[in-house]
JSON list of C-alpha atoms in Angstrom, two decimals:
[
{"chain": "A", "resi": 1, "resn": "ASP", "atom": "CA", "xyz": [50.63, 1.66, -66.73]},
{"chain": "A", "resi": 2, "resn": "ALA", "atom": "CA", "xyz": [47.47, 3.11, -65.22]},
{"chain": "A", "resi": 3, "resn": "GLY", "atom": "CA", "xyz": [47.61, 6.81, -64.50]},
{"chain": "A", "resi": 4, "resn": "VAL", "atom": "CA", "xyz": [45.68, 8.72, -61.87]},
{"chain": "A", "resi": 5, "resn": "THR", "atom": "CA", "xyz": [41.95, 8.10, -62.07]},
{"chain": "A", "resi": 6, "resn": "GLN", "atom": "CA", "xyz": [39.13, 10.08, -60.48]},
{"chain": "A", "resi": 7, "resn": "SER", "atom": "CA", "xyz": [35.42, 9.53, -60.08]},
{"chain": "A", "resi": 8, "resn": "PRO", "atom": "CA", "xyz": [32.89, 10.75, -60.79]},
{"chain": "A", "resi": 9, "resn": "THR", "atom": "CA", "xyz": [33.69, 12.93, -63.80]},
{"chain": "A", "resi": 10, "resn": "HIS", "atom": "CA", "xyz": [30.90, 15.40, -63.11]},
{"chain": "A", "resi": 11, "resn": "LEU", "atom": "CA", "xyz": [28.65, 16.00, -60.13]},
{"chain": "A", "resi": 12, "resn": "ILE", "atom": "CA", "xyz": [25.80, 18.38, -59.39]},
{"chain": "A", "resi": 13, "resn": "LYS", "atom": "CA", "xyz": [24.84, 19.03, -55.77]},
{"chain": "A", "resi": 14, "resn": "THR", "atom": "CA", "xyz": [22.61, 21.43, -53.88]},
{"chain": "A", "resi": 15, "resn": "ARG", "atom": "CA", "xyz": [23.79, 23.91, -51.26]},
{"chain": "A", "resi": 16, "resn": "GLY", "atom": "CA", "xyz": [24.07, 22.31, -47.84]},
{"chain": "A", "resi": 17, "resn": "GLN", "atom": "CA", "xyz": [24.59, 18.80, -49.17]},
{"chain": "A", "resi": 18, "resn": "GLN", "atom": "CA", "xyz": [27.68, 16.66, -48.73]},
{"chain": "A", "resi": 19, "resn": "VAL", "atom": "CA", "xyz": [29.87, 15.18, -51.46]},
{"chain": "A", "resi": 20, "resn": "THR", "atom": "CA", "xyz": [32.56, 12.51, -51.73]},
{"chain": "A", "resi": 21, "resn": "LEU", "atom": "CA", "xyz": [35.11, 12.45, -54.53]},
{"chain": "A", "resi": 22, "resn": "ARG", "atom": "CA", "xyz": [37.43, 9.52, -55.19]},
{"chain": "A", "resi": 23, "resn": "CYS", "atom": "CA", "xyz": [40.95, 9.12, -56.49]},
{"chain": "A", "resi": 24, "resn": "SER", "atom": "CA", "xyz": [43.18, 6.19, -57.37]},
{"chain": "A", "resi": 25, "resn": "PRO", "atom": "CA", "xyz": [46.87, 7.06, -57.62]},
{"chain": "A", "resi": 26, "resn": "LYS", "atom": "CA", "xyz": [49.24, 6.14, -60.41]},
{"chain": "A", "resi": 27, "resn": "SER", "atom": "CA", "xyz": [50.58, 2.61, -60.05]},
{"chain": "A", "resi": 28, "resn": "GLY", "atom": "CA", "xyz": [53.48, 2.57, -57.60]},
{"chain": "A", "resi": 29, "resn": "HIS", "atom": "CA", "xyz": [52.64, 5.91, -55.98]},
{"chain": "A", "resi": 30, "resn": "ASP", "atom": "CA", "xyz": [51.87, 6.18, -52.27]},
{"chain": "A", "resi": 31, "resn": "THR", "atom": "CA", "xyz": [51.02, 9.85, -51.78]},
{"chain": "A", "resi": 32, "resn": "VAL", "atom": "CA", "xyz": [47.89, 11.70, -52.82]},
{"chain": "A", "resi": 33, "resn": "SER", "atom": "CA", "xyz": [47.32, 15.46, -52.93]},
{"chain": "A", "resi": 34, "resn": "TRP", "atom": "CA", "xyz": [44.06, 17.27, -53.63]},
{"chain": "A", "resi": 35, "resn": "TYR", "atom": "CA", "xyz": [43.64, 20.63, -55.34]},
{"chain": "A", "resi": 36, "resn": "GLN", "atom": "CA", "xyz": [40.69, 22.89, -56.05]},
{"chain": "A", "resi": 37, "resn": "GLN", "atom": "CA", "xyz": [40.67, 24.76, -59.36]},
{"chain": "A", "resi": 38, "resn": "ALA", "atom": "CA", "xyz": [38.03, 27.47, -59.66]},
{"chain": "A", "resi": 39, "resn": "LEU", "atom": "CA", "xyz": [37.09, 28.62, -63.14]},
{"chain": "A", "resi": 40, "resn": "GLY", "atom": "CA", "xyz": [39.84, 30.72, -64.68]},
{"chain": "A", "resi": 41, "resn": "GLN", "atom": "CA", "xyz": [42.21, 30.18, -61.76]},
{"chain": "A", "resi": 42, "resn": "GLY", "atom": "CA", "xyz": [45.23, 28.08, -60.97]},
{"chain": "A", "resi": 43, "resn": "PRO", "atom": "CA", "xyz": [44.81, 25.03, -58.73]},
{"chain": "A", "resi": 44, "resn": "GLN", "atom": "CA", "xyz": [44.95, 25.61, -54.97]},
{"chain": "A", "resi": 45, "resn": "PHE", "atom": "CA", "xyz": [46.32, 23.00, -52.58]},
{"chain": "A", "resi": 46, "resn": "ILE", "atom": "CA", "xyz": [43.76, 21.48, -50.22]},
{"chain": "A", "resi": 47, "resn": "PHE", "atom": "CA", "xyz": [45.72, 18.72, -48.43]},
{"chain": "A", "resi": 48, "resn": "GLN", "atom": "CA", "xyz": [48.02, 15.76, -48.87]},
{"chain": "A", "resi": 49, "resn": "TYR", "atom": "CA", "xyz": [47.79, 12.20, -47.58]},
{"chain": "A", "resi": 50, "resn": "TYR", "atom": "CA", "xyz": [50.64, 9.82, -46.95]},
{"chain": "A", "resi": 51, "resn": "GLU", "atom": "CA", "xyz": [50.57, 6.58, -44.96]},
{"chain": "A", "resi": 52, "resn": "GLU", "atom": "CA", "xyz": [46.84, 7.09, -44.40]},
{"chain": "A", "resi": 53, "resn": "GLU", "atom": "CA", "xyz": [47.39, 10.37, -42.57]},
{"chain": "A", "resi": 54, "resn": "GLU", "atom": "CA", "xyz": [46.96, 14.00, -43.51]},
{"chain": "A", "resi": 55, "resn": "ARG", "atom": "CA", "xyz": [50.52, 15.21, -43.88]},
{"chain": "A", "resi": 56, "resn": "GLN", "atom": "CA", "xyz": [49.82, 18.85, -44.58]},
{"chain": "A", "resi": 57, "resn": "ARG", "atom": "CA", "xyz": [46.94, 21.13, -45.32]},
{"chain": "A", "resi": 58, "resn": "GLY", "atom": "CA", "xyz": [46.29, 24.30, -47.26]},
{"chain": "A", "resi": 59, "resn": "ASN", "atom": "CA", "xyz": [44.04, 27.18, -46.31]},
{"chain": "A", "resi": 60, "resn": "PHE", "atom": "CA", "xyz": [40.70, 25.38, -46.51]},
{"chain": "A", "resi": 61, "resn": "PRO", "atom": "CA", "xyz": [38.01, 25.13, -43.80]},
{"chain": "A", "resi": 62, "resn": "ASP", "atom": "CA", "xyz": [37.28, 21.98, -41.82]},
{"chain": "A", "resi": 63, "resn": "ARG", "atom": "CA", "xyz": [34.31, 21.29, -44.10]},
{"chain": "A", "resi": 64, "resn": "PHE", "atom": "CA", "xyz": [36.95, 19.77, -46.37]},
{"chain": "A", "resi": 65, "resn": "SER", "atom": "CA", "xyz": [38.20, 16.44, -45.09]},
{"chain": "A", "resi": 66, "resn": "GLY", "atom": "CA", "xyz": [39.83, 13.42, -46.56]},
{"chain": "A", "resi": 67, "resn": "HIS", "atom": "CA", "xyz": [40.91, 9.87, -46.14]},
{"chain": "A", "resi": 68, "resn": "GLN", "atom": "CA", "xyz": [43.52, 7.55, -47.56]},
{"chain": "A", "resi": 69, "resn": "PHE", "atom": "CA", "xyz": [43.04, 3.80, -47.68]},
{"chain": "A", "resi": 70, "resn": "PRO", "atom": "CA", "xyz": [45.65, 1.04, -47.30]},
{"chain": "A", "resi": 71, "resn": "ASN", "atom": "CA", "xyz": [45.75, 0.63, -51.10]},
{"chain": "A", "resi": 72, "resn": "TYR", "atom": "CA", "xyz": [46.74, 4.35, -51.30]},
{"chain": "A", "resi": 73, "resn": "SER", "atom": "CA", "xyz": [43.47, 5.46, -52.91]},
{"chain": "A", "resi": 74, "resn": "SER", "atom": "CA", "xyz": [41.90, 8.54, -51.41]},
{"chain": "A", "resi": 75, "resn": "GLU", "atom": "CA", "xyz": [38.61, 10.34, -50.86]},
{"chain": "A", "resi": 76, "resn": "LEU", "atom": "CA", "xyz": [37.84, 14.02, -50.54]},
{"chain": "A", "resi": 77, "resn": "ASN", "atom": "CA", "xyz": [34.72, 14.91, -48.56]},
{"chain": "A", "resi": 78, "resn": "VAL", "atom": "CA", "xyz": [33.08, 18.31, -48.52]},
{"chain": "A", "resi": 79, "resn": "ASN", "atom": "CA", "xyz": [30.27, 19.03, -46.05]},
{"chain": "A", "resi": 80, "resn": "ALA", "atom": "CA", "xyz": [27.68, 21.82, -46.06]},
{"chain": "A", "resi": 81, "resn": "LEU", "atom": "CA", "xyz": [28.35, 22.72, -49.68]},
{"chain": "A", "resi": 82, "resn": "LEU", "atom": "CA", "xyz": [28.42, 26.38, -50.67]},
{"chain": "A", "resi": 83, "resn": "LEU", "atom": "CA", "xyz": [28.00, 27.88, -54.12]},
{"chain": "A", "resi": 84, "resn": "GLY", "atom": "CA", "xyz": [31.67, 28.87, -53.94]},
{"chain": "A", "resi": 85, "resn": "ASP", "atom": "CA", "xyz": [32.69, 25.23, -53.74]},
{"chain": "A", "resi": 86, "resn": "SER", "atom": "CA", "xyz": [31.83, 24.84, -57.42]},
{"chain": "A", "resi": 87, "resn": "ALA", "atom": "CA", "xyz": [35.14, 23.97, -59.08]},
{"chain": "A", "resi": 88, "resn": "LEU", "atom": "CA", "xyz": [37.27, 21.31, -60.72]},
{"chain": "A", "resi": 89, "resn": "TYR", "atom": "CA", "xyz": [38.78, 19.09, -58.05]},
{"chain": "A", "resi": 90, "resn": "LEU", "atom": "CA", "xyz": [42.09, 17.59, -59.02]},
{"chain": "A", "resi": 91, "resn": "CYS", "atom": "CA", "xyz": [43.86, 14.68, -57.46]},
{"chain": "A", "resi": 92, "resn": "ALA", "atom": "CA", "xyz": [47.62, 14.27, -57.86]},
{"chain": "A", "resi": 93, "resn": "SER", "atom": "CA", "xyz": [49.81, 11.35, -56.87]},
{"chain": "A", "resi": 94, "resn": "SER", "atom": "CA", "xyz": [53.52, 11.09, -56.19]},
{"chain": "A", "resi": 95, "resn": "LEU", "atom": "CA", "xyz": [56.08, 8.78, -54.69]},
{"chain": "A", "resi": 96, "resn": "GLY", "atom": "CA", "xyz": [56.45, 10.38, -51.30]},
{"chain": "A", "resi": 97, "resn": "ALA", "atom": "CA", "xyz": [58.37, 7.63, -49.60]},
{"chain": "A", "resi": 98, "resn": "SER", "atom": "CA", "xyz": [61.48, 8.01, -51.73]},
{"chain": "A", "resi": 99, "resn": "GLY", "atom": "CA", "xyz": [62.34, 11.49, -50.49]},
{"chain": "A", "resi": 100, "resn": "GLY", "atom": "CA", "xyz": [64.34, 11.98, -53.66]},
{"chain": "A", "resi": 101, "resn": "PRO", "atom": "CA", "xyz": [63.69, 14.21, -56.69]},
{"chain": "A", "resi": 102, "resn": "SER", "atom": "CA", "xyz": [60.92, 11.92, -57.92]},
{"chain": "A", "resi": 103, "resn": "SER", "atom": "CA", "xyz": [58.87, 12.74, -54.84]},
{"chain": "A", "resi": 104, "resn": "TYR", "atom": "CA", "xyz": [58.42, 16.28, -56.17]},
{"chain": "A", "resi": 105, "resn": "GLU", "atom": "CA", "xyz": [56.81, 15.10, -59.41]},
{"chain": "A", "resi": 106, "resn": "GLN", "atom": "CA", "xyz": [53.06, 15.12, -59.07]},
{"chain": "A", "resi": 107, "resn": "TYR", "atom": "CA", "xyz": [50.91, 13.36, -61.65]},
{"chain": "A", "resi": 108, "resn": "PHE", "atom": "CA", "xyz": [47.39, 14.71, -62.03]},
{"chain": "A", "resi": 109, "resn": "GLY", "atom": "CA", "xyz": [44.12, 13.00, -62.77]},
{"chain": "A", "resi": 110, "resn": "PRO", "atom": "CA", "xyz": [41.46, 14.41, -65.12]},
{"chain": "A", "resi": 111, "resn": "GLY", "atom": "CA", "xyz": [39.51, 15.94, -62.25]},
{"chain": "A", "resi": 112, "resn": "THR", "atom": "CA", "xyz": [35.94, 15.95, -60.99]},
{"chain": "A", "resi": 113, "resn": "ARG", "atom": "CA", "xyz": [33.80, 18.91, -62.00]},
{"chain": "A", "resi": 114, "resn": "LEU", "atom": "CA", "xyz": [31.56, 19.82, -59.04]},
{"chain": "A", "resi": 115, "resn": "THR", "atom": "CA", "xyz": [28.65, 22.18, -59.57]},
{"chain": "A", "resi": 116, "resn": "VAL", "atom": "CA", "xyz": [26.75, 23.44, -56.53]},
{"chain": "A", "resi": 117, "resn": "THR", "atom": "CA", "xyz": [23.32, 24.96, -57.20]},
{"chain": "J", "resi": 1, "resn": "ALA", "atom": "CA", "xyz": [55.43, 32.28, -48.19]},
{"chain": "J", "resi": 2, "resn": "GLN", "atom": "CA", "xyz": [55.80, 31.58, -51.86]},
{"chain": "J", "resi": 3, "resn": "SER", "atom": "CA", "xyz": [53.89, 33.15, -54.75]},
{"chain": "J", "resi": 4, "resn": "VAL", "atom": "CA", "xyz": [53.87, 32.80, -58.51]},
{"chain": "J", "resi": 5, "resn": "THR", "atom": "CA", "xyz": [52.99, 35.47, -61.04]},
{"chain": "J", "resi": 6, "resn": "GLN", "atom": "CA", "xyz": [52.33, 34.66, -64.66]},
{"chain": "J", "resi": 7, "resn": "LEU", "atom": "CA", "xyz": [52.73, 37.95, -66.40]},
{"chain": "J", "resi": 8, "resn": "ASP", "atom": "CA", "xyz": [50.38, 37.33, -69.33]},
{"chain": "J", "resi": 9, "resn": "SER", "atom": "CA", "xyz": [46.86, 35.99, -69.01]},
{"chain": "J", "resi": 10, "resn": "GLN", "atom": "CA", "xyz": [46.57, 35.38, -72.75]},
{"chain": "J", "resi": 11, "resn": "VAL", "atom": "CA", "xyz": [49.19, 35.00, -75.46]},
{"chain": "J", "resi": 12, "resn": "PRO", "atom": "CA", "xyz": [47.98, 34.87, -79.07]},
{"chain": "J", "resi": 13, "resn": "VAL", "atom": "CA", "xyz": [50.53, 33.68, -81.63]},
{"chain": "J", "resi": 14, "resn": "PHE", "atom": "CA", "xyz": [50.53, 32.42, -85.19]},
{"chain": "J", "resi": 15, "resn": "GLU", "atom": "CA", "xyz": [51.39, 28.83, -86.02]},
{"chain": "J", "resi": 16, "resn": "GLU", "atom": "CA", "xyz": [55.13, 28.16, -86.47]},
{"chain": "J", "resi": 17, "resn": "ALA", "atom": "CA", "xyz": [56.04, 31.37, -84.65]},
{"chain": "J", "resi": 18, "resn": "PRO", "atom": "CA", "xyz": [58.15, 31.31, -81.46]},
{"chain": "J", "resi": 19, "resn": "VAL", "atom": "CA", "xyz": [56.53, 31.91, -78.09]},
{"chain": "J", "resi": 20, "resn": "GLU", "atom": "CA", "xyz": [57.56, 32.81, -74.55]},
{"chain": "J", "resi": 21, "resn": "LEU", "atom": "CA", "xyz": [55.30, 32.47, -71.53]},
{"chain": "J", "resi": 22, "resn": "ARG", "atom": "CA", "xyz": [56.59, 34.44, -68.58]},
{"chain": "J", "resi": 23, "resn": "CYS", "atom": "CA", "xyz": [56.68, 33.34, -64.96]},
{"chain": "J", "resi": 24, "resn": "ASN", "atom": "CA", "xyz": [58.12, 35.13, -61.94]},
{"chain": "J", "resi": 25, "resn": "TYR", "atom": "CA", "xyz": [58.14, 33.75, -58.43]},
{"chain": "J", "resi": 26, "resn": "SER", "atom": "CA", "xyz": [58.69, 35.06, -54.94]},
{"chain": "J", "resi": 27, "resn": "SER", "atom": "CA", "xyz": [60.16, 32.98, -52.15]},
{"chain": "J", "resi": 28, "resn": "SER", "atom": "CA", "xyz": [62.43, 33.44, -49.15]},
{"chain": "J", "resi": 29, "resn": "VAL", "atom": "CA", "xyz": [63.54, 29.81, -49.33]},
{"chain": "J", "resi": 30, "resn": "SER", "atom": "CA", "xyz": [64.84, 27.53, -52.06]},
{"chain": "J", "resi": 31, "resn": "VAL", "atom": "CA", "xyz": [62.23, 26.26, -54.50]},
{"chain": "J", "resi": 32, "resn": "TYR", "atom": "CA", "xyz": [61.80, 23.82, -57.30]},
{"chain": "J", "resi": 33, "resn": "LEU", "atom": "CA", "xyz": [59.99, 25.02, -60.41]},
{"chain": "J", "resi": 34, "resn": "PHE", "atom": "CA", "xyz": [57.51, 23.39, -62.76]},
{"chain": "J", "resi": 35, "resn": "TRP", "atom": "CA", "xyz": [55.46, 24.06, -65.86]},
{"chain": "J", "resi": 36, "resn": "TYR", "atom": "CA", "xyz": [52.22, 22.20, -66.41]},
{"chain": "J", "resi": 37, "resn": "VAL", "atom": "CA", "xyz": [49.86, 22.22, -69.40]},
{"chain": "J", "resi": 38, "resn": "GLN", "atom": "CA", "xyz": [46.09, 21.77, -69.23]},
{"chain": "J", "resi": 39, "resn": "TYR", "atom": "CA", "xyz": [44.13, 20.96, -72.35]},
{"chain": "J", "resi": 40, "resn": "PRO", "atom": "CA", "xyz": [40.38, 21.72, -72.37]},
{"chain": "J", "resi": 41, "resn": "ASN", "atom": "CA", "xyz": [38.42, 19.55, -69.96]},
{"chain": "J", "resi": 42, "resn": "GLN", "atom": "CA", "xyz": [41.50, 17.65, -68.84]},
{"chain": "J", "resi": 43, "resn": "GLY", "atom": "CA", "xyz": [43.82, 17.48, -65.86]},
{"chain": "J", "resi": 44, "resn": "LEU", "atom": "CA", "xyz": [47.35, 18.87, -65.70]},
{"chain": "J", "resi": 45, "resn": "GLN", "atom": "CA", "xyz": [50.31, 17.32, -67.50]},
{"chain": "J", "resi": 46, "resn": "LEU", "atom": "CA", "xyz": [53.88, 18.01, -66.43]},
{"chain": "J", "resi": 47, "resn": "LEU", "atom": "CA", "xyz": [55.82, 19.76, -69.22]},
{"chain": "J", "resi": 48, "resn": "LEU", "atom": "CA", "xyz": [59.15, 20.19, -67.47]},
{"chain": "J", "resi": 49, "resn": "LYS", "atom": "CA", "xyz": [60.78, 20.79, -64.11]},
{"chain": "J", "resi": 50, "resn": "TYR", "atom": "CA", "xyz": [63.83, 22.42, -62.58]},
{"chain": "J", "resi": 51, "resn": "LEU", "atom": "CA", "xyz": [65.21, 20.68, -59.51]},
{"chain": "J", "resi": 52, "resn": "SER", "atom": "CA", "xyz": [68.94, 21.30, -59.82]},
{"chain": "J", "resi": 53, "resn": "GLY", "atom": "CA", "xyz": [71.81, 21.39, -62.30]},
{"chain": "J", "resi": 54, "resn": "SER", "atom": "CA", "xyz": [71.66, 23.15, -65.65]},
{"chain": "J", "resi": 55, "resn": "THR", "atom": "CA", "xyz": [69.40, 26.19, -65.57]},
{"chain": "J", "resi": 56, "resn": "LEU", "atom": "CA", "xyz": [68.13, 25.40, -69.08]},
{"chain": "J", "resi": 57, "resn": "VAL", "atom": "CA", "xyz": [65.70, 22.53, -68.89]},
{"chain": "J", "resi": 58, "resn": "LYS", "atom": "CA", "xyz": [64.05, 20.74, -71.77]},
{"chain": "J", "resi": 59, "resn": "GLY", "atom": "CA", "xyz": [60.63, 19.20, -71.57]},
{"chain": "J", "resi": 60, "resn": "ILE", "atom": "CA", "xyz": [58.10, 17.41, -73.69]},
{"chain": "J", "resi": 61, "resn": "ASN", "atom": "CA", "xyz": [56.61, 18.65, -76.96]},
{"chain": "J", "resi": 62, "resn": "GLY", "atom": "CA", "xyz": [59.65, 20.82, -77.77]},
{"chain": "J", "resi": 63, "resn": "PHE", "atom": "CA", "xyz": [59.26, 23.17, -74.80]},
{"chain": "J", "resi": 64, "resn": "GLU", "atom": "CA", "xyz": [62.15, 24.46, -72.73]},
{"chain": "J", "resi": 65, "resn": "ALA", "atom": "CA", "xyz": [62.52, 26.83, -69.80]},
{"chain": "J", "resi": 66, "resn": "GLU", "atom": "CA", "xyz": [65.34, 28.75, -68.21]},
{"chain": "J", "resi": 67, "resn": "PHE", "atom": "CA", "xyz": [65.72, 29.23, -64.47]},
{"chain": "J", "resi": 68, "resn": "ASN", "atom": "CA", "xyz": [67.09, 32.67, -63.59]},
{"chain": "J", "resi": 69, "resn": "LYS", "atom": "CA", "xyz": [67.72, 32.88, -59.87]},
{"chain": "J", "resi": 70, "resn": "SER", "atom": "CA", "xyz": [68.76, 36.54, -59.83]},
{"chain": "J", "resi": 71, "resn": "GLN", "atom": "CA", "xyz": [65.57, 37.58, -61.59]},
{"chain": "J", "resi": 72, "resn": "THR", "atom": "CA", "xyz": [63.46, 34.91, -59.89]},
{"chain": "J", "resi": 73, "resn": "SER", "atom": "CA", "xyz": [62.03, 33.89, -63.24]},
{"chain": "J", "resi": 74, "resn": "PHE", "atom": "CA", "xyz": [61.29, 30.63, -65.04]},
{"chain": "J", "resi": 75, "resn": "HIS", "atom": "CA", "xyz": [60.08, 31.55, -68.51]},
{"chain": "J", "resi": 76, "resn": "LEU", "atom": "CA", "xyz": [58.78, 28.88, -70.88]},
{"chain": "J", "resi": 77, "resn": "ARG", "atom": "CA", "xyz": [59.74, 28.95, -74.56]},
{"chain": "J", "resi": 78, "resn": "LYS", "atom": "CA", "xyz": [59.10, 27.09, -77.77]},
{"chain": "J", "resi": 79, "resn": "PRO", "atom": "CA", "xyz": [60.80, 27.99, -81.06]},
{"chain": "J", "resi": 80, "resn": "SER", "atom": "CA", "xyz": [57.87, 27.00, -83.28]},
{"chain": "J", "resi": 81, "resn": "VAL", "atom": "CA", "xyz": [54.33, 26.40, -82.03]},
{"chain": "J", "resi": 82, "resn": "HIS", "atom": "CA", "xyz": [51.61, 24.19, -83.48]},
{"chain": "J", "resi": 83, "resn": "ILE", "atom": "CA", "xyz": [47.85, 24.48, -83.37]},
{"chain": "J", "resi": 84, "resn": "SER", "atom": "CA", "xyz": [47.87, 21.55, -80.95]},
{"chain": "J", "resi": 85, "resn": "ASP", "atom": "CA", "xyz": [49.80, 23.66, -78.40]},
{"chain": "J", "resi": 86, "resn": "THR", "atom": "CA", "xyz": [46.65, 25.70, -77.75]},
{"chain": "J", "resi": 87, "resn": "ALA", "atom": "CA", "xyz": [46.01, 25.17, -74.04]},
{"chain": "J", "resi": 88, "resn": "GLU", "atom": "CA", "xyz": [46.32, 26.68, -70.57]},
{"chain": "J", "resi": 89, "resn": "TYR", "atom": "CA", "xyz": [49.83, 26.75, -69.12]},
{"chain": "J", "resi": 90, "resn": "PHE", "atom": "CA", "xyz": [50.59, 26.90, -65.41]},
{"chain": "J", "resi": 91, "resn": "CYS", "atom": "CA", "xyz": [53.83, 27.74, -63.67]},
{"chain": "J", "resi": 92, "resn": "ALA", "atom": "CA", "xyz": [54.25, 26.27, -60.18]},
{"chain": "J", "resi": 93, "resn": "VAL", "atom": "CA", "xyz": [56.76, 26.22, -57.34]},
{"chain": "J", "resi": 94, "resn": "SER", "atom": "CA", "xyz": [57.42, 23.89, -54.47]},
{"chain": "J", "resi": 95, "resn": "ARG", "atom": "CA", "xyz": [59.66, 24.47, -51.48]},
{"chain": "J", "resi": 96, "resn": "THR", "atom": "CA", "xyz": [62.67, 22.18, -51.65]},
{"chain": "J", "resi": 97, "resn": "SER", "atom": "CA", "xyz": [61.86, 21.07, -48.10]},
{"chain": "J", "resi": 98, "resn": "ASN", "atom": "CA", "xyz": [58.25, 20.27, -48.93]},
{"chain": "J", "resi": 99, "resn": "THR", "atom": "CA", "xyz": [57.29, 17.57, -51.39]},
{"chain": "J", "resi": 100, "resn": "GLY", "atom": "CA", "xyz": [53.59, 18.05, -51.04]},
{"chain": "J", "resi": 101, "resn": "LYS", "atom": "CA", "xyz": [52.43, 21.50, -51.85]},
{"chain": "J", "resi": 102, "resn": "LEU", "atom": "CA", "xyz": [52.57, 23.01, -55.31]},
{"chain": "J", "resi": 103, "resn": "ILE", "atom": "CA", "xyz": [51.79, 26.71, -55.54]},
{"chain": "J", "resi": 104, "resn": "PHE", "atom": "CA", "xyz": [50.42, 27.67, -58.94]},
{"chain": "J", "resi": 105, "resn": "GLY", "atom": "CA", "xyz": [50.21, 30.85, -60.91]},
{"chain": "J", "resi": 106, "resn": "GLN", "atom": "CA", "xyz": [46.94, 32.04, -62.44]},
{"chain": "J", "resi": 107, "resn": "GLY", "atom": "CA", "xyz": [47.70, 30.48, -65.78]},
{"chain": "J", "resi": 108, "resn": "THR", "atom": "CA", "xyz": [48.41, 31.72, -69.31]},
{"chain": "J", "resi": 109, "resn": "THR", "atom": "CA", "xyz": [46.16, 30.84, -72.21]},
{"chain": "J", "resi": 110, "resn": "LEU", "atom": "CA", "xyz": [48.20, 30.14, -75.33]},
{"chain": "J", "resi": 111, "resn": "GLN", "atom": "CA", "xyz": [46.09, 30.64, -78.46]},
{"chain": "J", "resi": 112, "resn": "VAL", "atom": "CA", "xyz": [47.79, 29.42, -81.62]},
{"chain": "J", "resi": 113, "resn": "LYS", "atom": "CA", "xyz": [46.22, 30.79, -84.79]},
{"chain": "J", "resi": 114, "resn": "PRO", "atom": "CA", "xyz": [46.57, 29.26, -88.25]}
]
């Protein structure tokens, strides 16, 4: 059973550039959430996608955008990169459609380490 | 709004000793509670969760946690730790009406010494 996968593993970008991170959810899951984890901090919620729409969003600027495809995979895009965007970006999947207890269990991928110079 | 406070940033302990990692939360609405573990250079793995029922929940790798509503706490315990338990541990909450957003604490580094 394939878990959550993310690509790339590492990425180095320059200030002002744009970046796209990718996530494939765990088999059978239909909901994808993205988190930013700065060094030494807990993850912070960016947004969640369900049925190809952004269902809810955390306190992140519009430079952060996303997309979900019909196969439930997802992309996170960050425009006009700042040094402060350097972090581990985590993708988590869940079974949102059920509405039951299992929908609260989020399974995380290994993350993409983004370094902005 | 919800918030999570992990009371210890680092917890050093000797192998085979018991350990408790403390977590308090603040919320004006009902929440579900989670503990995740993060090994170096890896993502987060769910250790255990409290959704309803018994306030003592058991998870993987011999960990357990107790939900205390009156003290708004969800402390994680293990009776005997191993070197392999060395990792970062995160407590998280989610509103019962919201399946999407996990709010995490700052994390506690568990350092198990031989």
